[in-house]
CSV table of C-alpha atoms in Angstrom, one decimal:
chain,number,residue,atom,x,y,z
Z,1,UNK,CA,79.3,104.9,110.8
Z,2,UNK,CA,75.6,103.9,110.8
Z,3,UNK,CA,74.2,101.2,109.6
Z,4,UNK,CA,72.5,103.1,106.5
Z,5,UNK,CA,75.9,105.4,106.0
Z,6,UNK,CA,77.6,102.0,105.1
Z,7,UNK,CA,75.5,100.4,103.0
Z,8,UNK,CA,75.5,104.1,101.0
Z,9,UNK,CA,79.3,103.6,101.2
Z,10,UNK,CA,79.0,100.5,99.5
Z,11,UNK,CA,76.1,101.1,96.7
Z,12,UNK,CA,78.3,104.2,96.2
Z,13,UNK,CA,81.6,102.7,95.5
Z,14,UNK,CA,79.9,99.5,93.5
Z,15,UNK,CA,81.4,97.2,96.0
Z,16,UNK,CA,79.1,93.5,94.9
Z,17,UNK,CA,77.7,92.1,97.8
Z,18,UNK,CA,79.3,88.3,97.1
Z,19,UNK,CA,82.1,87.4,95.6
Z,20,UNK,CA,84.3,90.5,96.0
Z,21,UNK,CA,87.4,89.7,97.7
Z,22,UNK,CA,89.8,89.2,94.3
Z,23,UNK,CA,92.1,87.2,96.3
Z,24,UNK,CA,92.1,83.5,96.4
Z,25,UNK,CA,92.6,81.9,99.8
Z,26,UNK,CA,92.9,84.9,102.1
Z,27,UNK,CA,91.4,83.6,105.3
Z,28,UNK,CA,94.7,80.9,105.1
Z,29,UNK,CA,92.3,77.7,105.0
Z,30,UNK,CA,93.6,75.9,102.3
Z,31,UNK,CA,97.9,74.5,102.7
Z,32,UNK,CA,97.5,71.4,99.9
Z,33,UNK,CA,101.1,71.2,99.9
Z,34,UNK,CA,102.4,71.4,103.6
Z,35,UNK,CA,101.3,72.6,106.9
Z,36,UNK,CA,104.6,74.0,107.5
Z,37,UNK,CA,108.0,74.2,105.7
Z,38,UNK,CA,111.4,74.6,107.1
Z,39,UNK,CA,114.3,76.1,105.6
Z,40,UNK,CA,112.4,78.6,103.6
Z,41,UNK,CA,114.8,81.7,101.2
Z,42,UNK,CA,116.2,80.2,98.2
Z,43,UNK,CA,115.5,81.8,94.9
Z,44,UNK,CA,113.2,78.2,94.3
Z,45,UNK,CA,111.4,78.2,97.4
Z,46,UNK,CA,107.7,79.7,95.3
Z,47,UNK,CA,105.0,78.5,96.4
Z,48,UNK,CA,105.7,76.1,99.8
Z,49,UNK,CA,102.6,75.6,102.0
Z,50,UNK,CA,99.6,78.1,101.9
Z,51,UNK,CA,98.6,77.3,98.2
Z,52,UNK,CA,98.2,80.9,96.5
Z,53,UNK,CA,100.3,82.4,98.6
Z,54,UNK,CA,103.9,82.7,96.5
Z,55,UNK,CA,107.5,83.8,98.1
Z,56,UNK,CA,109.2,85.9,95.5
Z,57,UNK,CA,112.7,85.4,96.2
Z,58,UNK,CA,114.0,85.8,92.8
Z,59,UNK,CA,115.8,88.7,93.4
Z,60,UNK,CA,119.6,89.4,91.4
Z,61,UNK,CA,120.8,88.5,94.8
Z,62,UNK,CA,120.1,85.3,97.0
Z,63,UNK,CA,119.4,86.3,100.9
Z,64,UNK,CA,121.0,84.3,103.9
Z,65,UNK,CA,117.9,84.7,105.6
Z,66,UNK,CA,115.8,81.7,106.2
Z,67,UNK,CA,112.4,81.4,107.5
Z,68,UNK,CA,110.0,79.0,108.5
Z,69,UNK,CA,106.1,79.0,107.1
Z,70,UNK,CA,103.5,77.5,108.6
Z,71,UNK,CA,99.8,77.3,109.0
Z,72,UNK,CA,98.9,78.8,111.8
Z,73,UNK,CA,95.8,77.4,114.0
Z,74,UNK,CA,95.0,81.1,115.6
Z,75,UNK,CA,92.5,81.4,118.3
Z,76,UNK,CA,93.1,85.3,119.0
Z,77,UNK,CA,91.4,87.2,116.7
Z,78,UNK,CA,87.8,86.6,116.3
Z,79,UNK,CA,86.8,85.0,113.7
Z,80,UNK,CA,89.8,83.6,111.9
Z,81,UNK,CA,90.8,79.5,112.5
Z,82,UNK,CA,93.7,80.5,110.1
Z,83,UNK,CA,96.9,82.9,110.3
Z,84,UNK,CA,100.5,82.1,107.7
Z,85,UNK,CA,102.6,82.4,109.8
Z,86,UNK,CA,106.4,83.5,109.1
Z,87,UNK,CA,109.3,83.2,111.8
Z,88,UNK,CA,112.8,83.8,111.2
Z,89,UNK,CA,115.6,81.0,111.8
Z,90,UNK,CA,118.1,82.9,110.2
Z,91,UNK,CA,118.9,86.4,110.0
Z,92,UNK,CA,120.8,88.2,107.2
Z,93,UNK,CA,122.4,91.5,108.5
Z,94,UNK,CA,124.5,91.7,105.6
Z,95,UNK,CA,122.2,92.3,103.1
Z,96,UNK,CA,123.4,92.3,98.6
Z,97,UNK,CA,121.7,94.3,96.9
Z,98,UNK,CA,119.7,92.4,94.5
Z,99,UNK,CA,118.0,90.8,97.8
Z,100,UNK,CA,114.1,90.6,97.5
Z,101,UNK,CA,112.1,89.0,99.4
Z,102,UNK,CA,107.9,89.6,99.0
Z,103,UNK,CA,104.4,87.4,99.9
Z,104,UNK,CA,102.9,87.2,96.9
Z,105,UNK,CA,99.6,87.0,95.2
Z,106,UNK,CA,98.6,86.3,91.4
Z,107,UNK,CA,95.5,87.5,90.0
Z,108,UNK,CA,94.8,86.0,86.5
Z,109,UNK,CA,93.9,89.1,84.2
Z,110,UNK,CA,90.2,88.3,83.4
Z,111,UNK,CA,89.2,88.2,86.9
Z,112,UNK,CA,90.3,92.0,86.6
Z,113,UNK,CA,88.3,93.4,84.7
Z,114,UNK,CA,85.9,95.3,86.7
Z,115,UNK,CA,89.0,97.2,87.6
Z,116,UNK,CA,88.5,99.1,84.1
Z,117,UNK,CA,92.3,99.1,84.6
Z,118,UNK,CA,93.6,101.4,81.5
Z,119,UNK,CA,90.4,103.3,80.8
Z,120,UNK,CA,89.3,106.9,82.1
Z,121,UNK,CA,86.9,104.3,84.2
Z,122,UNK,CA,89.6,102.6,85.9
Z,123,UNK,CA,88.7,102.2,89.8
Z,124,UNK,CA,90.0,102.5,92.7
Z,125,UNK,CA,90.9,99.1,94.8
Z,126,UNK,CA,90.8,98.3,98.7
Z,127,UNK,CA,93.2,95.4,99.8
Z,128,UNK,CA,92.6,94.7,104.0
Z,129,UNK,CA,94.5,92.2,105.5
Z,130,UNK,CA,95.1,91.6,109.2
Z,131,UNK,CA,98.5,91.4,110.8
Z,132,UNK,CA,100.5,90.4,113.7
Z,133,UNK,CA,104.2,90.2,114.9
Z,134,UNK,CA,107.5,91.6,115.1
Z,135,UNK,CA,106.8,95.4,114.9
Z,136,UNK,CA,108.1,96.3,111.7
Z,137,UNK,CA,107.6,98.3,108.8
Z,138,UNK,CA,106.6,96.8,105.2
Z,139,UNK,CA,105.0,97.8,101.8
Z,140,UNK,CA,101.8,96.6,100.1
Z,141,UNK,CA,102.3,97.2,96.4
Z,142,UNK,CA,100.4,96.3,93.9
Z,143,UNK,CA,102.6,95.9,90.6
Z,144,UNK,CA,101.6,95.6,86.9
Z,145,UNK,CA,104.4,94.5,85.6
Z,146,UNK,CA,102.5,93.6,81.6
Z,147,UNK,CA,102.8,97.3,81.9
Z,148,UNK,CA,105.1,98.4,84.3
Z,149,UNK,CA,103.6,99.8,86.6
Z,150,UNK,CA,103.1,99.8,90.6
Z,151,UNK,CA,101.5,101.9,93.5
Z,152,UNK,CA,102.3,101.1,96.8
Z,153,UNK,CA,101.4,101.9,100.6
Z,154,UNK,CA,104.0,100.8,104.4
Z,155,UNK,CA,102.2,99.7,107.0
Z,156,UNK,CA,102.8,99.0,110.2
Z,157,UNK,CA,103.1,96.4,112.1
Z,158,UNK,CA,102.8,95.8,115.7
Z,159,UNK,CA,102.7,92.7,118.5
Z,160,UNK,CA,98.8,93.3,118.3
Z,161,UNK,CA,96.6,92.3,115.6
Z,162,UNK,CA,95.4,95.6,113.6
Z,163,UNK,CA,93.1,95.5,110.8
Z,164,UNK,CA,95.1,97.4,107.3
Z,165,UNK,CA,93.2,98.7,104.9
Z,166,UNK,CA,94.9,100.4,102.0
Z,167,UNK,CA,92.7,101.9,99.2
Z,168,UNK,CA,94.1,102.6,96.1
Z,169,UNK,CA,93.1,104.9,93.4
Z,170,UNK,CA,92.5,103.8,89.9
Z,171,UNK,CA,95.0,103.0,86.7
Z,172,UNK,CA,94.2,105.3,83.7
Z,173,UNK,CA,97.0,103.7,82.3
Z,174,UNK,CA,98.2,100.4,81.4
Z,175,UNK,CA,95.3,98.1,80.7
Z,176,UNK,CA,95.4,94.4,81.9
Z,177,UNK,CA,95.0,91.9,79.4
Z,178,UNK,CA,91.6,89.9,79.6
Z,179,UNK,CA,93.0,86.3,80.1
Z,180,UNK,CA,94.1,83.8,81.8
Z,181,UNK,CA,97.8,85.2,82.5
Z,182,UNK,CA,99.1,87.1,85.3
Z,183,UNK,CA,96.9,90.6,85.6
Z,184,UNK,CA,98.3,92.3,88.7
Z,185,UNK,CA,100.6,91.2,91.0
Z,186,UNK,CA,99.6,91.8,95.0
Z,187,UNK,CA,103.4,91.8,97.1
Z,188,UNK,CA,103.8,92.5,100.5
Z,189,UNK,CA,107.4,93.5,100.6
Z,190,UNK,CA,109.4,92.1,103.9
Z,191,UNK,CA,112.9,93.2,102.7
Z,192,UNK,CA,114.9,94.2,100.0
Z,193,UNK,CA,118.5,95.5,99.4
Z,194,UNK,CA,119.4,98.8,97.8
Z,195,UNK,CA,118.8,98.0,94.6
Z,196,UNK,CA,114.6,97.6,95.8
Z,197,UNK,CA,114.6,100.4,98.6
Z,198,UNK,CA,117.2,103.1,97.6
Z,199,UNK,CA,114.5,105.4,95.9
Z,200,UNK,CA,112.0,107.0,97.0
Z,201,UNK,CA,108.5,106.0,98.7
Z,202,UNK,CA,105.4,107.8,96.8
Z,203,UNK,CA,102.5,106.5,99.1
Z,204,UNK,CA,99.3,105.4,96.7
Z,205,UNK,CA,100.3,106.8,93.6
Z,206,UNK,CA,100.7,105.0,90.7
Z,207,UNK,CA,104.0,105.5,88.8
Z,208,UNK,CA,105.9,103.5,86.2
Z,209,UNK,CA,107.9,100.8,88.1
Z,210,UNK,CA,111.1,101.9,89.2
Z,211,UNK,CA,113.0,99.2,91.3
Z,212,UNK,CA,114.6,101.1,93.6
Z,213,UNK,CA,111.4,102.2,95.0
Z,214,UNK,CA,109.6,99.3,95.7
Z,215,UNK,CA,110.7,98.3,99.3
Z,216,UNK,CA,112.0,102.0,99.9
Z,217,UNK,CA,111.8,102.8,104.4
Z,218,UNK,CA,110.9,99.4,105.0
Z,219,UNK,CA,112.2,97.1,107.4
Z,220,UNK,CA,113.5,93.6,107.3
Z,221,UNK,CA,111.9,90.9,108.6
Z,222,UNK,CA,115.0,88.5,108.6
Z,223,UNK,CA,117.0,91.4,110.5
Z,224,UNK,CA,116.7,89.1,113.3
Z,225,UNK,CA,116.0,85.5,114.3
Z,226,UNK,CA,113.4,86.8,117.1
Z,227,UNK,CA,110.8,88.4,113.9
Z,228,UNK,CA,107.8,87.2,113.3
Z,229,UNK,CA,104.7,87.7,111.3
Z,230,UNK,CA,101.1,86.3,111.6
Z,231,UNK,CA,98.7,87.7,108.4
Z,232,UNK,CA,95.2,86.5,107.2
Z,233,UNK,CA,91.5,87.9,106.2
Z,234,UNK,CA,93.7,89.2,103.1
Z,235,UNK,CA,90.4,90.9,100.7
Z,236,UNK,CA,91.2,92.7,97.7
Z,237,UNK,CA,87.9,94.6,96.6
Z,238,UNK,CA,86.9,97.1,93.9
Z,239,UNK,CA,86.2,100.6,95.7
Z,240,UNK,CA,87.2,103.0,98.3
Z,241,UNK,CA,85.7,101.0,101.1
Z,242,UNK,CA,87.0,97.6,102.9
Z,243,UNK,CA,83.8,96.1,103.7
Z,244,UNK,CA,84.2,92.8,106.4
Z,245,UNK,CA,86.5,90.0,105.2
Z,246,UNK,CA,84.5,88.1,102.7
Z,247,UNK,CA,84.5,84.2,104.4
Z,248,UNK,CA,84.0,81.3,101.8
Z,249,UNK,CA,83.7,77.8,102.7
Z,250,UNK,CA,86.7,75.2,102.9
Z,251,UNK,CA,84.9,73.9,99.7
Z,252,UNK,CA,84.7,76.7,97.5
Z,253,UNK,CA,88.2,78.3,99.1
Z,254,UNK,CA,89.8,74.2,97.8
Z,255,UNK,CA,88.2,74.6,94.4
Z,256,UNK,CA,89.7,77.8,93.9
Z,257,UNK,CA,93.1,77.2,94.3
Z,258,UNK,CA,92.6,73.6,92.6
Z,259,UNK,CA,92.4,75.8,89.4
Z,260,UNK,CA,95.9,76.8,90.3
Z,261,UNK,CA,97.2,73.3,92.3
Z,262,UNK,CA,96.2,70.1,93.2
Z,263,UNK,CA,97.1,67.5,95.0
Z,264,UNK,CA,96.7,63.9,95.8
Z,265,UNK,CA,97.8,62.4,98.7
Z,266,UNK,CA,98.1,58.6,99.5
Z,267,UNK,CA,94.7,57.8,101.0
Z,268,UNK,CA,94.9,53.9,102.5
Z,269,UNK,CA,96.5,50.5,100.0
Z,270,UNK,CA,94.5,50.8,97.5
Z,271,UNK,CA,95.1,54.1,96.7
Z,272,UNK,CA,94.2,54.3,93.0
Z,273,UNK,CA,94.6,58.0,91.4
Z,274,UNK,CA,94.7,57.2,87.0
Z,275,UNK,CA,94.5,54.6,84.7
Z,276,UNK,CA,96.3,54.5,81.7
Z,277,UNK,CA,98.4,52.5,78.8
Z,278,UNK,CA,101.6,51.5,78.6
Z,279,UNK,CA,104.0,52.3,75.8
Z,280,UNK,CA,106.7,49.5,76.2
Z,281,UNK,CA,107.2,46.9,79.1
Z,282,UNK,CA,109.1,49.6,80.8
Z,283,UNK,CA,106.9,53.3,80.0
Z,284,UNK,CA,104.0,53.5,80.8
Z,285,UNK,CA,101.3,56.9,80.8
Z,286,UNK,CA,98.5,57.3,83.7
Z,287,UNK,CA,96.3,59.9,83.1
Z,288,UNK,CA,95.0,61.5,86.6
Z,289,UNK,CA,91.3,63.3,86.2
Z,290,UNK,CA,91.6,67.2,87.8
Z,291,UNK,CA,88.6,67.8,89.8
Z,292,UNK,CA,89.0,71.8,88.4
Z,293,UNK,CA,89.5,72.6,84.8
Z,294,UNK,CA,92.6,74.2,85.6
Z,295,UNK,CA,93.7,78.0,84.7
Z,296,UNK,CA,95.9,76.1,82.1
Z,297,UNK,CA,97.6,72.8,81.0
Z,298,UNK,CA,99.6,71.3,84.1
Z,299,UNK,CA,103.6,72.6,83.2
Z,300,UNK,CA,104.8,70.4,86.0
Z,301,UNK,CA,104.3,67.7,89.1
Z,302,UNK,CA,105.3,67.4,91.6
Z,303,UNK,CA,105.7,63.9,93.3
Z,304,UNK,CA,107.5,62.5,97.0
Z,305,UNK,CA,111.1,61.6,95.5
Z,306,UNK,CA,111.3,58.0,95.2
Z,307,UNK,CA,110.3,55.9,92.7
Z,308,UNK,CA,108.8,53.4,94.2
Z,309,UNK,CA,106.7,55.3,96.2
Z,310,UNK,CA,104.4,54.5,93.2
Z,311,UNK,CA,103.5,51.9,91.5
Z,312,UNK,CA,100.7,49.7,88.8
Z,313,UNK,CA,98.6,47.4,89.2
Z,314,UNK,CA,97.2,45.3,85.9
Z,315,UNK,CA,97.1,42.0,84.4
Z,316,UNK,CA,97.2,40.4,87.6
Z,317,UNK,CA,100.5,41.4,88.6
Z,318,UNK,CA,101.4,44.4,90.5
Z,319,UNK,CA,104.6,46.8,90.6
Z,320,UNK,CA,106.4,49.8,91.7
Z,321,UNK,CA,108.1,52.4,89.3
Z,322,UNK,CA,111.6,52.3,88.9
Z,323,UNK,CA,111.4,55.9,88.5
Z,324,UNK,CA,110.1,58.6,89.4
Z,325,UNK,CA,106.9,60.3,87.9
Z,326,UNK,CA,107.1,62.9,85.3
Z,327,UNK,CA,104.7,65.6,83.6
Z,328,UNK,CA,104.2,65.5,79.9
Z,329,UNK,CA,103.0,68.1,77.5
Z,330,UNK,CA,99.9,66.1,76.9
Z,331,UNK,CA,97.6,66.8,79.3
Z,332,UNK,CA,94.7,69.6,79.6
Z,333,UNK,CA,93.3,71.8,81.8
Z,334,UNK,CA,90.8,68.8,82.6
Z,335,UNK,CA,93.1,65.5,82.7
Z,336,UNK,CA,97.2,65.6,83.5
Z,337,UNK,CA,99.2,63.3,81.4
Z,338,UNK,CA,101.7,61.5,83.9
Z,339,UNK,CA,104.8,59.0,83.1
Z,340,UNK,CA,105.8,55.6,84.8
Z,341,UNK,CA,108.5,54.0,84.4
Z,342,UNK,CA,108.7,50.3,85.3
Z,343,UNK,CA,111.6,47.9,85.2
Z,344,UNK,CA,109.6,45.9,83.5
Z,345,UNK,CA,105.6,45.3,82.9
Z,346,UNK,CA,104.3,41.8,82.7
Z,347,UNK,CA,102.9,43.4,79.1
Z,348,UNK,CA,103.0,46.2,76.7
Z,349,UNK,CA,99.9,46.1,75.8
Z,350,UNK,CA,96.5,46.9,77.5
Z,351,UNK,CA,95.3,49.0,80.4
Z,352,UNK,CA,97.2,49.7,83.8
Z,353,UNK,CA,95.9,51.2,86.8
Z,354,UNK,CA,98.5,53.6,88.7
Z,355,UNK,CA,98.3,53.8,92.4
Z,356,UNK,CA,100.2,55.7,95.3
Z,357,UNK,CA,101.5,52.6,97.7
Z,358,UNK,CA,103.1,54.4,100.2
Z,359,UNK,CA,102.0,56.8,103.0
Z,360,UNK,CA,104.6,59.5,102.0
Z,361,UNK,CA,103.2,59.5,98.4
Z,362,UNK,CA,101.7,62.0,96.6
Z,363,UNK,CA,101.7,64.0,93.1
Z,364,UNK,CA,101.1,67.6,92.5
Z,365,UNK,CA,100.0,68.9,89.4
Z,366,UNK,CA,100.6,72.4,89.2
Z,367,UNK,CA,99.5,74.6,86.9
Z,368,UNK,CA,100.2,77.7,89.0
Z,369,UNK,CA,101.1,81.5,87.2
V,1,UNK,CA,118.2,72.8,94.5
V,2,UNK,CA,119.2,72.5,90.8
V,3,UNK,CA,117.1,71.8,87.4
V,4,UNK,CA,118.5,69.3,84.6
V,5,UNK,CA,117.2,67.6,82.1
V,6,UNK,CA,115.4,64.8,82.6
V,7,UNK,CA,114.7,63.3,79.4
V,8,UNK,CA,112.9,63.6,76.2
V,9,UNK,CA,109.6,61.7,76.1
V,10,UNK,CA,108.0,59.9,72.9
V,11,UNK,CA,106.6,62.6,71.7
V,12,UNK,CA,109.3,64.6,71.6
V,13,UNK,CA,108.6,66.8,74.4
V,14,UNK,CA,112.2,68.2,76.3
V,15,UNK,CA,111.4,67.3,80.6
V,16,UNK,CA,113.2,68.9,83.2
V,17,UNK,CA,113.4,67.8,86.4
V,18,UNK,CA,114.2,69.7,90.0
V,19,UNK,CA,117.0,67.8,92.1
V,20,UNK,CA,116.8,68.7,96.1
V,21,UNK,CA,119.6,69.4,98.7
V,22,UNK,CA,118.9,65.4,99.6
V,23,UNK,CA,119.5,64.2,96.5
V,24,UNK,CA,115.6,63.3,95.4
V,25,UNK,CA,113.5,64.2,92.0
V,26,UNK,CA,110.7,66.2,93.8
V,27,UNK,CA,109.4,68.2,90.3
V,28,UNK,CA,109.3,67.2,86.9
V,29,UNK,CA,108.7,69.7,84.5
V,30,UNK,CA,107.5,71.7,80.9
V,31,UNK,CA,110.5,74.3,79.6
V,32,UNK,CA,107.2,77.1,79.9
V,33,UNK,CA,106.5,76.3,84.0
V,34,UNK,CA,106.7,79.8,85.8
V,35,UNK,CA,108.8,78.1,89.0
V,36,UNK,CA,111.6,76.5,86.4
V,37,UNK,CA,111.3,79.9,84.5
V,38,UNK,CA,112.0,82.4,87.6
V,39,UNK,CA,114.5,79.8,88.3
V,40,UNK,CA,116.2,80.3,84.8
V,41,UNK,CA,116.0,83.8,84.9
V,42,UNK,CA,117.9,83.9,88.2
V,43,UNK,CA,120.4,81.2,87.8
V,44,UNK,CA,121.6,82.6,84.5
V,45,UNK,CA,124.7,83.2,84.3
V,46,UNK,CA,125.7,79.9,86.3
V,47,UNK,CA,123.4,77.4,84.2
V,48,UNK,CA,124.4,73.5,84.4
V,49,UNK,CA,126.0,72.3,80.8
V,50,UNK,CA,122.6,70.1,79.5
V,51,UNK,CA,120.5,73.5,80.8
V,52,UNK,CA,122.9,75.6,78.9
V,53,UNK,CA,123.0,73.3,76.0
V,54,UNK,CA,119.2,74.0,75.3
V,55,UNK,CA,119.0,77.0,75.7
V,56,UNK,CA,122.3,77.0,72.9
V,57,UNK,CA,120.4,75.2,70.3
V,58,UNK,CA,116.5,77.3,70.8
V,59,UNK,CA,115.8,74.6,72.0
V,60,UNK,CA,114.9,76.1,76.0
V,61,UNK,CA,114.3,80.2,75.7
V,62,UNK,CA,113.9,82.1,79.1
V,63,UNK,CA,111.2,84.2,79.4
V,64,UNK,CA,111.6,88.2,80.5
V,65,UNK,CA,112.2,88.0,84.8
V,66,UNK,CA,108.7,89.0,86.6
């Protein structure tokens, strides 16, 4: 296609020239929680490594399969420095009916209004991504959980990098609410039991969600410990054309990720993260300012699991915590309220500064979808 | 990993905690936290007693699965 034809195609498809990509962290640049994690596969394993990419393992049955996920540095795909790598470490060849494994990105409804979904003007979307790995057939799916509708297309991974480009037509049924809740799920199905695979595969046709169709005809990532998969350059954009991947700066991508999750790590001995007051000599509350307005008031915090990694300074004394920090409901989109517990502070009044006192300490604040 | 009730704080909010396989509590959350709700949905037939009690009392509601 000539440059003029490419431009005409872009204009014709009404594709924006910037901020095209509805996927956050598509180049796998941001990994606040960890750059790798092992033994993933339990039903509670959701966000483990790369920001915004969630593992869906909450089928009716738990898989015995396990994998290591990492933010892998790559040098064999020009223009990209990282990929999301999955490495099967425990195979699962006795697949119960309700097993499921997806890589998922949840997209806010207010970011999807340009799709005009559920109207007569509904627009097509194109999903593109680079993948390589053990040769397998997997499924890409857009799921409108609010209206129980799906559209899918299989794709075949090979041992060499390929750029996949899949265009889905607009959906004139089922509007997406214009709010900060989940509007659509972008799912890559990598494994599914008969509950999700005993149905019929219909390529690129919007239909009512039939769970039996969702992984129909795909292979299983958990078939062998030889299996691995690399993915990067994930883009979802308005229109029928896959445009070149929209690279964003690290700072831009980090800020986008921090709308959903923010982690502050230990950064030296004077690592104060918040100030706050005390209720009693044993109970304190820290108010942690958030660097980006979050999607909603935080609903969870995570930390290292060791109380002594956190402490206070105030009234001329330092002290370590006697219980791990805990979330409070009195948080807002811009400030996270955190309970800190001590065996005995030297005052039941006044202002204290709270800090992370061990290199293994961190506080992560979640407003995930 | 499993969830349990951590405490009820000064604002009468029930705080839940996730205990990992090594016995450490690395996550605390509110009732409507999506990850906690996913766990509740996946385990609602065999919830720990303290969580089940909150459900039975109407304090904790399990949202529809994804």
